[in-house]
Coordinates of C-alpha atoms in Angstrom, one line a residue:
X1284 CA -16.5 -11.1 -65.9
X1285 CA -17.1 -9.3 -62.6
X1286 CA -16.9 -5.5 -62.6
X1287 CA -13.8 -3.9 -61.0
X1288 CA -14.5 -2.3 -57.7
X1289 CA -14.8 1.5 -57.9
X1290 CA -12.8 3.5 -55.2
X1291 CA -14.9 6.1 -53.3
X1292 CA -14.2 9.7 -54.1
X1293 CA -11.4 11.2 -52.0
X1294 CA -12.3 13.8 -49.5
X1295 CA -10.1 16.9 -50.1
X1296 CA -9.9 20.4 -48.7
X1297 CA -11.9 21.4 -51.7
X1298 CA -14.9 19.4 -50.6
X1299 CA -17.4 22.1 -49.6
X1300 CA -19.5 19.6 -47.6
X1301 CA -16.6 18.4 -45.5
X1302 CA -15.4 22.0 -44.9
X1303 CA -18.9 23.0 -43.7
X1304 CA -19.0 20.0 -41.3
X1305 CA -15.6 20.9 -39.8
X1306 CA -16.6 24.5 -39.4
X1307 CA -19.9 23.5 -37.7
X1308 CA -18.1 21.2 -35.4
X1309 CA -15.6 23.9 -34.4
X1310 CA -18.4 26.4 -33.6
X1311 CA -20.5 23.8 -31.7
X1312 CA -17.3 22.8 -29.7
X1313 CA -16.6 26.4 -28.7
X1314 CA -20.2 27.0 -27.7
X1315 CA -20.1 23.8 -25.6
X1316 CA -17.0 24.9 -23.8
X1317 CA -18.2 28.4 -22.8
X1318 CA -20.5 27.3 -19.9
X1319 CA -17.6 25.4 -18.3
X1320 CA -15.4 28.5 -18.5
X1321 CA -18.1 30.7 -17.0
X1322 CA -18.9 28.3 -14.2
X1323 CA -16.2 29.5 -11.7
X1324 CA -17.3 33.2 -12.3
X1325 CA -20.9 32.5 -11.3
X1326 CA -19.8 33.0 -7.6
X1327 CA -19.3 36.7 -8.4
X1328 CA -23.0 36.9 -8.9
X1329 CA -22.7 40.4 -10.4
X1330 CA -21.0 41.6 -7.2
X1331 CA -19.7 44.9 -8.6
X1332 CA -22.9 45.8 -10.3
X1333 CA -24.7 45.2 -7.0
X1334 CA -22.3 47.6 -5.3
X1335 CA -23.1 50.2 -7.9
X1336 CA -26.8 49.8 -7.5
X1337 CA -26.6 49.8 -3.7
X1338 CA -24.4 52.9 -3.8
X1339 CA -27.1 54.6 -6.0
X1340 CA -29.8 53.7 -3.5
X1341 CA -27.6 55.1 -0.7
X1342 CA -26.9 58.3 -2.8
X1343 CA -30.6 58.8 -3.7
X1344 CA -31.4 58.6 0.0
X1345 CA -29.4 61.8 0.5
X1346 CA -26.1 60.2 1.8
X1347 CA -22.6 61.2 0.6
X1348 CA -21.8 59.0 -2.4
X1349 CA -18.3 58.1 -1.4
X1350 CA -19.3 57.1 2.1
X1351 CA -20.9 54.0 0.8
X1352 CA -19.0 50.9 1.8
X1353 CA -19.5 47.1 1.5
X1354 CA -17.5 44.3 3.1
X1355 CA -15.7 41.7 0.9
X1356 CA -14.1 38.4 2.0
X1357 CA -11.0 39.0 -0.1
X1358 CA -10.6 42.7 -0.5
X1359 CA -11.9 44.0 2.9
X1360 CA -14.0 47.1 2.7
X1361 CA -15.0 48.2 -0.9
X1362 CA -16.3 51.6 -1.7
X1363 CA -17.9 53.3 -4.7
X1364 CA -14.7 54.5 -6.5
X1365 CA -15.8 55.7 -9.9
X1366 CA -15.8 59.4 -10.9
X1367 CA -19.1 61.4 -10.3
X1368 CA -19.9 61.3 -14.0
X1369 CA -20.1 57.5 -13.8
X1370 CA -22.6 57.9 -11.0
X1371 CA -24.8 60.1 -13.3
X1372 CA -24.8 57.3 -15.9
X1373 CA -25.5 54.6 -13.3
X1374 CA -28.1 56.4 -11.3
X1375 CA -31.1 55.7 -13.6
X1376 CA -30.5 52.0 -13.3
X1377 CA -31.0 52.2 -9.6
X1378 CA -34.7 53.1 -10.3
X1379 CA -35.5 49.7 -11.9
X1380 CA -35.4 46.2 -10.7
X1381 CA -31.9 44.7 -10.1
X1382 CA -32.7 41.7 -12.4
X1383 CA -33.6 44.0 -15.2
X1384 CA -30.3 46.0 -14.7
X1385 CA -28.3 42.7 -14.7
X1386 CA -30.0 41.7 -18.0
X1387 CA -29.4 45.1 -19.6
X1388 CA -25.7 45.1 -18.6
X1389 CA -25.2 41.6 -19.8
X1390 CA -26.9 42.1 -23.2
X1391 CA -25.1 45.4 -23.8
X1392 CA -21.7 43.8 -23.0
X1393 CA -22.3 40.9 -25.4
X1394 CA -23.4 43.3 -28.1
X1395 CA -20.3 45.4 -27.5
X1396 CA -18.2 42.2 -27.9
X1397 CA -19.9 41.5 -31.2
X1398 CA -19.5 45.0 -32.5
X1399 CA -15.9 45.5 -31.5
X1400 CA -14.8 42.1 -32.6
X1401 CA -16.3 42.8 -36.0
X1402 CA -14.3 46.0 -36.2
X1403 CA -11.1 44.2 -35.5
X1404 CA -11.6 41.1 -37.6
X1405 CA -13.3 42.3 -40.8
X1406 CA -10.1 43.9 -42.2
X1407 CA -8.2 40.7 -41.6
X1408 CA -11.0 38.7 -43.3
X1409 CA -11.0 41.0 -46.3
X1410 CA -7.2 41.0 -46.7
X1411 CA -6.7 37.3 -46.4
X1412 CA -10.0 36.2 -48.1
X1413 CA -11.1 34.2 -45.0
X1414 CA -14.7 32.8 -44.7
X1415 CA -16.5 35.8 -43.3
X1416 CA -19.4 34.3 -41.2
X1417 CA -17.3 31.4 -39.8
X1418 CA -14.3 33.6 -38.9
X1419 CA -16.5 36.2 -37.2
X1420 CA -18.4 33.6 -35.3
X1421 CA -15.3 31.9 -34.0
X1422 CA -13.7 35.3 -33.1
X1423 CA -16.7 36.4 -31.1
X1424 CA -16.9 33.1 -29.3
X1425 CA -13.2 33.3 -28.4
X1426 CA -13.5 36.9 -27.1
X1427 CA -16.5 35.8 -25.0
X1428 CA -14.3 33.0 -23.7
X1429 CA -11.3 35.1 -22.5
X1430 CA -11.1 35.8 -18.8
X1431 CA -11.4 39.6 -19.0
X1432 CA -14.8 39.2 -20.8
X1433 CA -16.0 36.6 -18.4
X1434 CA -15.1 38.7 -15.4
X1435 CA -16.7 41.8 -17.0
X1436 CA -20.0 39.9 -17.4
X1437 CA -20.1 38.0 -14.1
X1438 CA -19.1 41.0 -12.1
X1439 CA -21.4 43.4 -14.0
X1440 CA -18.7 45.8 -15.1
X1441 CA -18.9 48.6 -17.7
X1442 CA -15.5 48.0 -19.4
X1443 CA -16.9 47.1 -22.8
X1444 CA -18.7 50.5 -23.0
X1445 CA -15.3 52.1 -22.6
X1446 CA -13.8 49.8 -25.3
X1447 CA -16.5 50.7 -27.8
X1448 CA -15.9 54.5 -27.2
X1449 CA -12.1 54.1 -27.5
X1450 CA -12.1 51.9 -30.6
X1451 CA -14.7 53.9 -32.4
X1452 CA -12.6 57.0 -31.8
X1453 CA -9.1 55.7 -32.5
X1454 CA -9.9 53.3 -35.3
X1455 CA -12.3 55.5 -37.3
X1456 CA -12.8 59.0 -36.1
X1457 CA -9.2 60.0 -35.5
X1458 CA -7.7 58.4 -38.6
X1459 CA -10.4 59.9 -40.8
X1460 CA -10.1 63.3 -39.1
X1461 CA -13.8 63.4 -38.2
X1462 CA -15.1 66.5 -36.4
X1463 CA -16.0 64.4 -33.4
X1464 CA -12.6 62.7 -33.2
X1465 CA -11.7 62.6 -29.5
X1466 CA -15.2 62.6 -28.1
X1467 CA -15.2 58.9 -27.4
X1468 CA -11.8 58.9 -25.6
X1469 CA -13.0 62.0 -23.6
X1470 CA -16.2 60.4 -22.5
X1471 CA -14.4 57.1 -21.5
X1472 CA -11.9 59.2 -19.4
X1473 CA -14.7 60.9 -17.6
X1474 CA -16.4 57.6 -16.9
X1475 CA -13.3 55.8 -15.7
X1476 CA -9.8 57.4 -15.4
X1477 CA -7.8 54.6 -17.1
X1478 CA -8.7 55.8 -20.7
X1479 CA -6.8 59.0 -20.0
X1480 CA -3.7 57.3 -21.3
X1481 CA -5.2 57.6 -24.7
X1482 CA -5.3 61.4 -24.5
X1483 CA -1.5 61.1 -23.8
X1484 CA -1.3 58.9 -26.9
X1485 CA -3.1 61.5 -29.0
X1486 CA -0.7 64.2 -27.7
X1487 CA 2.3 62.0 -28.4
X1488 CA 1.2 61.3 -32.0
X1489 CA 0.5 65.1 -32.5
X1490 CA -3.2 64.7 -33.0
X1491 CA -3.6 68.1 -31.4
X1492 CA -7.2 68.7 -32.3
X1493 CA -8.4 65.2 -31.3
X1494 CA -6.4 65.5 -28.0
X1495 CA -8.0 68.9 -27.4
X1496 CA -11.5 67.6 -28.1
X1497 CA -10.9 64.6 -25.8
X1498 CA -9.7 66.8 -23.0
X1499 CA -12.6 69.3 -23.5
X1500 CA -15.1 66.4 -23.5
X1501 CA -13.7 64.9 -20.4
X1502 CA -13.7 68.3 -18.7
X1503 CA -17.3 69.1 -19.8
X1504 CA -18.6 65.8 -18.5
X1505 CA -16.7 66.3 -15.2
X1506 CA -18.1 69.8 -14.8
X1507 CA -21.6 68.6 -15.6
X1508 CA -21.3 66.1 -12.7
X1509 CA -19.8 68.8 -10.5
X1510 CA -22.8 71.1 -11.2
X1511 CA -25.2 68.3 -10.3
X1512 CA -23.3 66.9 -7.3
X1513 CA -20.8 69.6 -6.2
X1514 CA -19.9 68.1 -2.8
X1515 CA -19.3 64.6 -4.0
X1516 CA -17.3 65.9 -7.0
X1517 CA -15.1 68.0 -4.8
X1518 CA -14.5 65.1 -2.4
X1519 CA -13.7 62.7 -5.2
X1520 CA -11.1 64.9 -7.0
X1521 CA -9.4 66.2 -3.8
X1522 CA -9.4 63.0 -1.7
X1523 CA -10.9 59.7 -2.9
X1524 CA -9.0 59.7 -6.2
X1525 CA -5.8 59.3 -4.3
X1526 CA -6.9 56.7 -1.8
X1527 CA -6.0 53.5 -3.6
X1528 CA -6.9 51.4 -0.5
X1529 CA -10.5 52.1 -1.3
X1530 CA -10.5 49.7 -4.2
X1531 CA -9.0 46.7 -2.4
X1532 CA -5.7 45.0 -1.8
X1533 CA -3.0 46.0 -4.3
X1534 CA -1.2 42.7 -3.7
X1535 CA -4.2 40.6 -4.7
X1536 CA -3.5 38.4 -7.8
X1537 CA -6.4 40.0 -9.7
X1538 CA -4.4 43.3 -9.7
X1539 CA -2.3 42.7 -12.9
X1540 CA -0.4 46.0 -12.9
X1541 CA 3.3 46.7 -12.2
X1542 CA 2.3 48.0 -8.8
X1543 CA 0.5 44.7 -8.2
X1544 CA 3.6 42.7 -9.2
X1545 CA 5.8 44.7 -6.8
X1546 CA 3.2 44.5 -4.1
X1547 CA 3.3 40.7 -4.3
X1548 CA 7.0 40.9 -3.6
X1549 CA 6.7 43.2 -0.6
X1550 CA 3.4 42.0 0.9
X1551 CA 2.1 42.7 3.5
X1552 CA 4.1 46.0 3.2
X1553 CA 3.6 48.4 0.3
X1554 CA 6.3 48.4 -2.4
X1555 CA 8.9 51.1 -2.6
X1556 CA 7.3 54.1 -4.3
X1557 CA 10.5 55.3 -6.0
X1558 CA 11.2 51.9 -7.5
X1559 CA 7.6 51.7 -8.8
X1560 CA 7.8 55.1 -10.3
X1561 CA 11.1 54.3 -12.0
X1562 CA 9.7 51.1 -13.5
X1563 CA 6.5 52.9 -14.6
X1564 CA 8.6 55.6 -16.3
X1565 CA 10.7 53.1 -18.3
X1566 CA 7.6 51.1 -19.4
X1567 CA 5.5 54.2 -20.2
X1568 CA 8.3 55.9 -22.3
X1569 CA 9.2 52.7 -24.2
X1570 CA 5.6 51.6 -24.8
X1571 CA 4.4 55.0 -25.9
X1572 CA 7.5 55.4 -28.1
X1573 CA 6.5 52.1 -29.9
X1574 CA 2.9 53.2 -30.1
X1575 CA 3.9 56.5 -31.7
X1576 CA 6.1 54.7 -34.2
X1577 CA 3.1 52.4 -35.1
X1578 CA 0.8 55.4 -35.5
X1579 CA 3.3 57.2 -37.8
X1580 CA 3.5 54.0 -39.9
X1581 CA -0.2 54.2 -40.4
X1582 CA -1.0 51.3 -38.0
X1583 CA -3.7 52.7 -35.7
X1584 CA -4.7 49.4 -34.2
X1585 CA -1.1 48.5 -33.1
X1586 CA -0.7 52.0 -31.7
X1587 CA -3.8 51.9 -29.5
X1588 CA -3.2 48.3 -28.5
X1589 CA 0.3 49.2 -27.2
X1590 CA -1.2 52.2 -25.4
X1591 CA -3.8 50.1 -23.7
X1592 CA -1.2 47.7 -22.5
X1593 CA 0.9 50.6 -21.2
X1594 CA -2.1 52.0 -19.4
X1595 CA -2.9 48.6 -17.8
X1596 CA 0.7 48.3 -16.5
X1597 CA 1.2 51.8 -15.1
X1598 CA -2.1 52.1 -13.3
X1599 CA -1.8 51.3 -9.6
X1600 CA -4.9 49.0 -9.9
X1601 CA -5.6 47.0 -13.0
X1602 CA -8.1 44.2 -12.4
X1603 CA -8.3 41.3 -14.7
X1604 CA -11.5 42.6 -16.3
X1605 CA -9.8 45.8 -17.3
X1606 CA -7.3 44.1 -19.6
X1607 CA -9.2 43.9 -22.9
X1608 CA -6.1 44.8 -24.9
X1609 CA -4.9 41.3 -25.3
X1610 CA -7.8 40.8 -27.8
X1611 CA -6.6 43.2 -30.4
X1612 CA -3.0 42.0 -29.8
X1613 CA -4.0 38.5 -30.8
X1614 CA -5.7 39.8 -33.9
X1615 CA -2.6 41.7 -34.9
X1616 CA -0.4 38.6 -34.4
X1617 CA -2.8 36.5 -36.4
X1618 CA -2.8 39.1 -39.2
X1619 CA 1.0 39.3 -39.2
X1620 CA 1.3 35.4 -39.3
X1621 CA -1.1 35.2 -42.2
X1622 CA 0.9 37.9 -44.0
X1623 CA 4.3 36.1 -43.6
X1624 CA 3.8 33.9 -46.7
X1625 CA 7.1 34.1 -48.4
X1626 CA 9.5 31.1 -48.1
X1627 CA 12.0 33.2 -46.1
X1628 CA 9.4 34.1 -43.6
X1629 CA 8.4 30.5 -42.5
X1630 CA 10.2 30.8 -39.1
X1631 CA 8.6 34.2 -38.4
X1632 CA 5.2 32.9 -39.4
X1633 CA 5.5 30.0 -37.0
X1634 CA 6.7 32.3 -34.2
X1635 CA 3.8 34.7 -34.6
X1636 CA 1.2 32.0 -35.0
X1637 CA 2.6 30.2 -31.9
X1638 CA 2.5 33.4 -29.9
X1639 CA -1.1 34.1 -31.0
X1640 CA -2.2 30.6 -30.0
X1641 CA -0.3 30.8 -26.7
X1642 CA -1.7 34.1 -25.7
X1643 CA -5.2 33.0 -26.6
X1644 CA -4.8 29.9 -24.4
X1645 CA -3.4 32.0 -21.5
X1646 CA -6.1 34.7 -21.5
X1647 CA -8.8 32.1 -21.7
X1648 CA -7.4 30.2 -18.7
X1649 CA -6.7 33.4 -16.9
X1650 CA -4.9 34.2 -13.6
X1651 CA -7.8 34.1 -11.1
X1652 CA -10.7 32.1 -12.6
X1653 CA -9.4 28.6 -11.6
X1654 CA -7.2 29.5 -8.6
X1655 CA -8.0 30.4 -5.0
X1656 CA -5.2 32.8 -4.0
X1657 CA -6.5 33.1 -0.5
X1658 CA -7.7 36.1 1.6
X1659 CA -4.4 37.0 3.3
X1660 CA -1.4 38.9 1.8
X1661 CA 1.2 36.4 0.7
X1662 CA 4.6 37.2 -0.8
X1663 CA 5.6 35.8 -4.2
X1664 CA 8.4 33.5 -3.0
X1665 CA 9.0 31.1 -5.8
X1666 CA 9.4 31.2 -9.6
X1667 CA 6.2 29.2 -10.4
X1668 CA 4.1 31.5 -8.2
X1669 CA 5.7 34.5 -9.8
X1670 CA 4.7 33.4 -13.3
X1671 CA 1.2 32.3 -12.3
X1672 CA 0.4 35.3 -10.2
X1673 CA 1.8 37.9 -12.7
X1674 CA 0.8 36.2 -16.0
X1675 CA -0.8 39.3 -17.5
X1676 CA 1.9 41.7 -16.5
X1677 CA 4.6 39.5 -18.0
X1678 CA 2.5 39.0 -21.1
X1679 CA 2.0 42.7 -21.4
X1680 CA 5.8 43.3 -21.2
X1681 CA 6.4 40.6 -23.8
X1682 CA 3.9 42.2 -26.2
X1683 CA 5.3 45.7 -25.6
X1684 CA 8.5 44.4 -27.2
X1685 CA 7.3 41.9 -29.8
X1686 CA 4.0 43.2 -31.1
X1687 CA 4.6 43.7 -34.8
X1688 CA 4.0 47.1 -36.5
X1689 CA 2.4 46.8 -39.9
X1690 CA 3.3 49.2 -42.8
X1691 CA 0.8 51.8 -43.9
X1692 CA 0.4 50.1 -47.2
X1693 CA -0.5 46.8 -45.4
X1694 CA -3.0 48.5 -43.1
X1695 CA -4.7 50.4 -46.0
X1696 CA -5.1 47.1 -47.9
X1697 CA -6.5 45.3 -44.9
X1698 CA -9.1 48.0 -44.4
X1699 CA -10.4 48.1 -48.0
X1700 CA -13.7 46.4 -47.1
X1701 CA -14.0 47.9 -43.6
X1702 CA -17.0 50.1 -42.8
X1703 CA -16.7 52.7 -40.1
X1704 CA -19.5 53.2 -37.6
X1705 CA -22.1 55.7 -38.5

């Protein structure tokens, strides 16, 4: 009598071999996609970093730092626009070969992405019992894929240094009332003025000591630069700081601020200043109000993320590589979606998960990487162009309203296995 055929074992979600294969395929697929995403940005050829190094050579030769100018096909004439303290940081790199400087900046940016992503994702992994190595690897690859990171690397920008300083301060030092709380924000503000919004955030949340330390650190770094380069420092703070035309066209699509949005309506003319100030006031007050509520609820990450989005919108110039703050926003949305596990929260979970996926797709595709918006000022004259050219501004406004605030108990639980930087 012939033996009955034996059915092969079913492959289930509990099959560790199948799960490992799926994870490996996911990681390999993300790694394979990265080169295609970086390909359009290769034309930048570390353009900003080359401006910095050329400006350092010009300065070392005895010329006024802020007289350095370099032509650009899209933006016109570009100058060295950073505060003098940034010049002190960049000056030593002018003494070595450009190729070595490019390699150092690229490696440091990638390391900063790994470190900051670990800070953001580890609490979520611990809370929801996610696979640690796989989740961290996927998260790092996704952060490397987003347009702001790609632009930071291919232009040779210093943005991730600022992110490290800000996150170390506001995620660890300030909540734990460390003595050095505020130093990171202060140094970041002295290097590039945008992080000054986080000093406002510290004041609004009544972290008086941290705000004082941040202000004193920024002032000390600025005075150090003034002692070393008094003429250039005086010129920057009295004139160049207020000359927005030195950093390029405000209507260019890469400027994803409220002023950029309004400039694209009025191009080639400048937008109405009173209208811009009124919009900025509404956005800043509402956004910081929500950030303060988050901080008082014990949710430091939501508070600083909302503040970063506010800073990006109210600054006259916010290039695409400045807007890192979508990354923690996606982490927050994913965490909230995973937490909505009760039957009555199914609709909310779908909404949060869909928003997280949609934002991730948008910030990976970007607003400038795969589009040639031309070299001449062109008004935004139809709805499709309006959405495409202002994608990050509109997304920031959406997140300002919808980003969930977690309870203090939830945040404490999610940080049980988190280790602060030493």
